[in-house]
Short mmCIF file of C-alpha atoms and ligand atoms in Angstrom, two decimals:
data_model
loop_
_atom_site.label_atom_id
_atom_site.label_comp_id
_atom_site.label_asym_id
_atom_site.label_seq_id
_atom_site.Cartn_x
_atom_site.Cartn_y
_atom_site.Cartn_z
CA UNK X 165 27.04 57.25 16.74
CA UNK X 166 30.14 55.17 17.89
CA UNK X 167 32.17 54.15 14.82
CA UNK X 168 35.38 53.10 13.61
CA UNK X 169 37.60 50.88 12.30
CA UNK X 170 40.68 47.95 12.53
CA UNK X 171 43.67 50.02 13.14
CA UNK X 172 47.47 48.67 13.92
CA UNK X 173 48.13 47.98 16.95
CA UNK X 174 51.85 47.85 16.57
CA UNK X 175 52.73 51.45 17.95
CA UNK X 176 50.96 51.15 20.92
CA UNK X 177 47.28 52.72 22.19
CA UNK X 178 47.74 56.33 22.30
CA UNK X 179 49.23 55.90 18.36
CA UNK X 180 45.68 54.16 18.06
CA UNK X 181 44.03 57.15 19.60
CA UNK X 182 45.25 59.74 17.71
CA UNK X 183 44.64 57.65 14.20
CA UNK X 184 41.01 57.39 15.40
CA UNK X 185 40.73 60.65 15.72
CA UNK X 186 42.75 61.68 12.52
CA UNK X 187 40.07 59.11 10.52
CA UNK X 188 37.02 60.89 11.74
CA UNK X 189 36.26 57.84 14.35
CA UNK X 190 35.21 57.58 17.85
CA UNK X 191 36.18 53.93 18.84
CA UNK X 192 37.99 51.33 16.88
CA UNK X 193 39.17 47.61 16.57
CA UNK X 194 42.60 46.49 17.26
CA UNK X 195 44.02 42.81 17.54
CA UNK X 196 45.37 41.96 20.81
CA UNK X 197 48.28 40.10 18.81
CA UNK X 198 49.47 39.01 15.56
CA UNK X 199 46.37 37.92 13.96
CA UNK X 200 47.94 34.86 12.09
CA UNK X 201 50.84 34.00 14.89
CA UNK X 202 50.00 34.93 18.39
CA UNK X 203 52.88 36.80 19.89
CA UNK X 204 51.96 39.79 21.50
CA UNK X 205 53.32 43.57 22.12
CA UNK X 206 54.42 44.27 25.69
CA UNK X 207 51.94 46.87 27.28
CA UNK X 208 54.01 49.93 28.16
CA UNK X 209 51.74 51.80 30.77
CA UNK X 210 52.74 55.40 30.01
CA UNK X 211 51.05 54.58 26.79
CA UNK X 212 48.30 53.61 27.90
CA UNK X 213 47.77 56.19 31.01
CA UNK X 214 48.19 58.61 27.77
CA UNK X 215 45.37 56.87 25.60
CA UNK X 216 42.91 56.27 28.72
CA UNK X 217 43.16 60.42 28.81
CA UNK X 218 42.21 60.70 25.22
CA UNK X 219 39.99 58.20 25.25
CA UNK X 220 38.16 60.53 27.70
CA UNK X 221 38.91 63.33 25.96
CA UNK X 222 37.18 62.26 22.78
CA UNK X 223 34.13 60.98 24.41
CA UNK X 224 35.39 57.12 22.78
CA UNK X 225 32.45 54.87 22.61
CA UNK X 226 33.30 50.87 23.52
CA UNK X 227 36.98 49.64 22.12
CA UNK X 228 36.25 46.27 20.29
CA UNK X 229 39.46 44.69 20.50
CA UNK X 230 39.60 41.53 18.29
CA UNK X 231 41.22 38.09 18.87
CA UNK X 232 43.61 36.34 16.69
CA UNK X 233 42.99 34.25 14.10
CA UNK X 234 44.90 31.37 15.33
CA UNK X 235 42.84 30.77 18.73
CA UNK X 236 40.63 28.27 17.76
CA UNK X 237 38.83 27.34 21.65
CA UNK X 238 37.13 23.81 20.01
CA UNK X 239 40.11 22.60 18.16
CA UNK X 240 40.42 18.95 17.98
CA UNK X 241 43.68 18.59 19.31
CA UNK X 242 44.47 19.06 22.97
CA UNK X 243 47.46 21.15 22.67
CA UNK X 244 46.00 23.80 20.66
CA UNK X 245 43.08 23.88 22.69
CA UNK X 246 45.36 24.65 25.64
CA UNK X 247 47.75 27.29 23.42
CA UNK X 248 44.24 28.90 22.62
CA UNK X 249 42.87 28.98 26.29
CA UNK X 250 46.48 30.84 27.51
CA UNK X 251 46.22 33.20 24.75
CA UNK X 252 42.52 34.38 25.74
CA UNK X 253 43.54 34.02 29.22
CA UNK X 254 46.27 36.32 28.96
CA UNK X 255 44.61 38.53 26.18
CA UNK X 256 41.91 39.38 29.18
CA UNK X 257 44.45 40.25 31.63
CA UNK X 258 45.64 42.64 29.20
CA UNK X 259 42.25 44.18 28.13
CA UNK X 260 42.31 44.95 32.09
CA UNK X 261 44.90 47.64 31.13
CA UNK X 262 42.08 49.46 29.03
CA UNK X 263 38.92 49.23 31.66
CA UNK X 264 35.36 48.42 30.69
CA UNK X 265 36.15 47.30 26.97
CA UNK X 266 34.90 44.95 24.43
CA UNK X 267 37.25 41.46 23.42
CA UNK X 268 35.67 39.27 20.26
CA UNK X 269 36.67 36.56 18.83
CA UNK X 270 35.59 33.47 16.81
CA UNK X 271 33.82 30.78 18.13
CA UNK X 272 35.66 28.64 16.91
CA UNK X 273 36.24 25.55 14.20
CA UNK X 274 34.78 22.16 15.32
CA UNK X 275 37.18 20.52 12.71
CA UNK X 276 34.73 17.90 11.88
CA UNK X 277 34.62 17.29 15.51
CA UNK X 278 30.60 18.40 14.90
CA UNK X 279 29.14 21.63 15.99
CA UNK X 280 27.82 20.43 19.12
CA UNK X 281 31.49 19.27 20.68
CA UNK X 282 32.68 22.40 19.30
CA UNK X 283 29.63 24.10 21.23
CA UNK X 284 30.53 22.20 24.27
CA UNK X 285 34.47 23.11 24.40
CA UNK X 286 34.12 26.50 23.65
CA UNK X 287 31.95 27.12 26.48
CA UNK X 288 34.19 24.62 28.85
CA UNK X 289 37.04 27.16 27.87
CA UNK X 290 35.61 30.43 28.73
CA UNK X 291 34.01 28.81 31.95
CA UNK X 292 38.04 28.58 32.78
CA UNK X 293 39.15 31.73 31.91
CA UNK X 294 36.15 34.21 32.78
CA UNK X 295 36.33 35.66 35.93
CA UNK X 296 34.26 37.37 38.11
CA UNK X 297 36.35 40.74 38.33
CA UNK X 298 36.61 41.10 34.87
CA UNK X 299 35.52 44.51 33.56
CA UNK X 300 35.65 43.09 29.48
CA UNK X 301 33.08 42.03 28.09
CA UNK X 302 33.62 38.98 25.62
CA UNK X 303 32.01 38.65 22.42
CA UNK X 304 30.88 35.85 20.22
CA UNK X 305 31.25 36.79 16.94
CA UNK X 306 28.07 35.66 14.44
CA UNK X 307 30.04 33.45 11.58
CA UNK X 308 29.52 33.28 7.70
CA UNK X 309 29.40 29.75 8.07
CA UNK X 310 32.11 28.78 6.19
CA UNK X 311 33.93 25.32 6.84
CA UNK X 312 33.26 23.87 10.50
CA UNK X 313 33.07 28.08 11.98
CA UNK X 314 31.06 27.48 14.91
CA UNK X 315 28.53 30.32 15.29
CA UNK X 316 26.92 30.13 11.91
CA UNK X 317 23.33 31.02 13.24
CA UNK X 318 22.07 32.41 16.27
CA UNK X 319 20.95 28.98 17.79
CA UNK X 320 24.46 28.04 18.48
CA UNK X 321 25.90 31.13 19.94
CA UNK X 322 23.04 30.80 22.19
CA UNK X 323 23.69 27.18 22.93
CA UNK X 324 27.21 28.42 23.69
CA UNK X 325 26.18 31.25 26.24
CA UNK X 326 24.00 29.00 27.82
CA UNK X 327 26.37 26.61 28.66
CA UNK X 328 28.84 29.96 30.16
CA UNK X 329 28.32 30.54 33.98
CA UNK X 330 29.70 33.97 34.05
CA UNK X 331 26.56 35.09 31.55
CA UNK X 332 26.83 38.81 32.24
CA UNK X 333 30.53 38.53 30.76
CA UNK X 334 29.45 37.29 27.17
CA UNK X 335 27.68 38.58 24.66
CA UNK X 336 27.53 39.06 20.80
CA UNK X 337 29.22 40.86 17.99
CA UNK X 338 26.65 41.31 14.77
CA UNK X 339 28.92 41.07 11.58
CA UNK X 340 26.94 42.51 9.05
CA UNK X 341 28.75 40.25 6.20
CA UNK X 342 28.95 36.86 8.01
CA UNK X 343 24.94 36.90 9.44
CA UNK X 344 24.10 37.92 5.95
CA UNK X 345 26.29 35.41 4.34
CA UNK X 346 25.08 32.99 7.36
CA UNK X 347 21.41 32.98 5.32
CA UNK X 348 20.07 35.94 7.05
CA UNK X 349 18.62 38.71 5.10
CA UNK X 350 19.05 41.65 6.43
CA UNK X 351 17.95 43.39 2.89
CA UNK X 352 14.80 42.83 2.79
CA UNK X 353 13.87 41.22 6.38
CA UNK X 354 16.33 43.34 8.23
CA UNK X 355 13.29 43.55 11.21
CA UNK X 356 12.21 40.11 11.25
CA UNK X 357 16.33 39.38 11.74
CA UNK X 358 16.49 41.20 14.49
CA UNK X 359 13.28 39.99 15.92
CA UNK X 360 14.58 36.55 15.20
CA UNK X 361 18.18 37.64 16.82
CA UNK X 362 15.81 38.61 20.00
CA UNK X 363 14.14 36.20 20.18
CA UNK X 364 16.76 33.53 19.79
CA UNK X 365 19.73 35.43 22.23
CA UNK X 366 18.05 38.34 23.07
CA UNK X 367 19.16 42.40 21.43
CA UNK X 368 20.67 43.00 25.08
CA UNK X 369 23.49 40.88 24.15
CA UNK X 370 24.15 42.67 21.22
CA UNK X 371 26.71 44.57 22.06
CA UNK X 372 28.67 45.79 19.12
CA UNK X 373 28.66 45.87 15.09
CA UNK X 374 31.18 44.84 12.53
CA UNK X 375 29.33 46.88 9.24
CA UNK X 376 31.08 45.17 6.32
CA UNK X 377 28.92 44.80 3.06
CA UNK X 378 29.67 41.33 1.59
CA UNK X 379 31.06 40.54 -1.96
CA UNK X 380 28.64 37.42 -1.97
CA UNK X 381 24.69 36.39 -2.21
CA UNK X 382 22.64 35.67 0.93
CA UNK X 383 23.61 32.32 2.25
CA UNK X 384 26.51 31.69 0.34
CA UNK X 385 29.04 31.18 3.37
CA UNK X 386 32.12 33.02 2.11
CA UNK X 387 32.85 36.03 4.13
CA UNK X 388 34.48 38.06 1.58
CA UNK X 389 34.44 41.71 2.95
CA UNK X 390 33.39 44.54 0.11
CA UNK X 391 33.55 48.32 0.76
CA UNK X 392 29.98 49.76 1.98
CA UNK X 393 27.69 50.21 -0.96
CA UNK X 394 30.31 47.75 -3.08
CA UNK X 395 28.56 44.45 -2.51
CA UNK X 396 25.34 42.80 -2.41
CA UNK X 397 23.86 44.18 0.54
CA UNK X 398 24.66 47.39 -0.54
CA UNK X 399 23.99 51.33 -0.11
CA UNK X 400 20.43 51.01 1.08
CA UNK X 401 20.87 47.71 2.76
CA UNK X 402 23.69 49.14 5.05
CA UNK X 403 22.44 53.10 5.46
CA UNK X 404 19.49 50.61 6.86
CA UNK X 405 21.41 48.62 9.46
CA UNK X 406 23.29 51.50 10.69
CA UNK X 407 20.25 53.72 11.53
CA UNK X 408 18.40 50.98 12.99
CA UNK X 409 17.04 52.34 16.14
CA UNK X 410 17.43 48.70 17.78
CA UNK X 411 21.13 49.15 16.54
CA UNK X 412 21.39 52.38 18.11
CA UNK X 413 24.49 53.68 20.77
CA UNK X 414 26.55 50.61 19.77
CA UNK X 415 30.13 50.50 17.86
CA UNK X 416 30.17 49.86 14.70
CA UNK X 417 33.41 48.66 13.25
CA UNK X 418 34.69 48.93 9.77
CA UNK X 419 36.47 46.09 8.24
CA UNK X 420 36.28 46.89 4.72
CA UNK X 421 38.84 46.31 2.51
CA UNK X 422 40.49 50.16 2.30
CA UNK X 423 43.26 52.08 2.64
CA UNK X 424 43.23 55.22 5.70
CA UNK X 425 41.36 57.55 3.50
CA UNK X 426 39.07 54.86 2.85
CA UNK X 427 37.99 54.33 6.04
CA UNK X 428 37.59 58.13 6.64
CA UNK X 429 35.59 58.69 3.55
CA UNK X 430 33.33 55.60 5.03
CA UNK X 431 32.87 56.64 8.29
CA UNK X 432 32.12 60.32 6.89
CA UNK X 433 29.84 58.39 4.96
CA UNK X 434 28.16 56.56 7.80
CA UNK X 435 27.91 59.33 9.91
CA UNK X 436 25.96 61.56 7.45
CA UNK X 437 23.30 58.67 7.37
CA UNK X 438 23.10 58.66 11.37
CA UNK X 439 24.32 62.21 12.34
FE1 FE C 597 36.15 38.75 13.01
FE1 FE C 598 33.91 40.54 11.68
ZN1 ZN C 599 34.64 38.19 8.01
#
């Protein structure tokens, strides 16, 4: 299986690289800029012509490189809206560095704008900054459902993608803690979940996992992150998600609330469940 976790992305890819490796992983999540400000690292290519060989190397499955916090594509205010579009603009020119990747993000808040407006401009942004040569794919992330997050069932990421014209480029990250705060139980209905997640967007746009158990009931739209086994959908719940044969061959990303050897005792932990 393809698993990992968030790493820093402050001292470049192939410092990435060898941390995956040094956790026990074999992809990992990164953000493409300060999560909470924006700016981002210049890409120094001799770093990354050194990670692209490791990344071979090591057999990495799918990078899933995460967005900032701050881009918010269905803000209500025009100029954020635009500081958001040049940020994922510019985030996917970067991802071109690192071929064939994955790039999530949040839908979005609709700031009491309504979730159908915010629906509407999130789509109308990545209709401008999708392109046809692209080799990224871009993911919706599924939301807790907390405030105005667009993306808080799978109705309206589908209502999103169907608005996209570039369809092949888009698809959808499955956040373990958000869908099952979202109302979904994936405890005891994990299969009728998924049937429903076919059925509404279809499992081939399910492209990657973020496996976080969740400190809070079903439905209770917090996203509060817990270490695997450490919250309410716990040990069972998860080892069930993760050997999912419908779940199969994709990254799954850690973003528990641990320390290195953390991680590495979690994805030593995952992998004896799948391995
Ligand atoms: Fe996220
Ligand atoms: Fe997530
Ligand atoms: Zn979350």
């Amino acid at each position: 299986m393809y698993i990992g976790n968030h790493l820093s992305a402050s001292k470049g890819y192939a410092a990435m690289g060898k941390m995956a490796v040094a956790l026990g992983a074999n992809t990992f999540a990164f953000f493409t800029r300060n999560p909470r400000g924006g700016k981002a690292k210049e890409i120094v290519p001799a770093d990354v012509e050194k990670f692209l060989k490791l990344q071979k190397e090591q057999q990495f499955g799918k990078l899933v490189a995460h967005a900032p916090y701050t881009m918010n594509l269905c803000a209500a205010k025009e100029d954020i809206r635009q500081f958001s579009k040049n940020m994922i603009a510019d985030d996917l020119k970067r991802m071109e560095y690192t071929p064939g990747n994955y790039y999530n993000f949040h839908p979005g808040s609709h700031v009491g704008q309504g979730a159908e407006e915010g629906i509407r401009l999130i789509a109308e942004a990545l209709n401008e900054v999708l392109t046809t040569g692209m080799t990224t794919t871009v993911l919706l992330e599924t939301m807790a459902g907390k405030g105005s997050e667009v993306g808080r069932n799978f109705e309206e990421l589908r209502a999103i993608i169907d608005r996209v014209k570039l369809q092949d480029k888009v698809g959808v990250c499955f956040d373990t803690c958000h869908v099952w705060d979202g109302g979904y139980d994936i405890v005891n209905h994990l299969d009728e979940v998924l049937e429903e997640f076919d059925r509404v967007i279809g499992l081939n746009r399910l492209y990657a996992v973020h496996f976080n158990d969740s400190m809070n009931a079903c439905g209770a739209h917090k996203d509060r992150h817990a270490c695997i086994g450490e919250g309410c959908i716990g040990l069972e719940g998860m080892k069930r998600v993760s050997t999912h044969p419908l779940l199969s061959g994709k990254p799954f990303i850690l973003e528990t609330p641990n320390d290195d050897e953390g991680y590495k005792r979690e994805i030593a932990l995952v992998r004896s469940w799948t391995e």
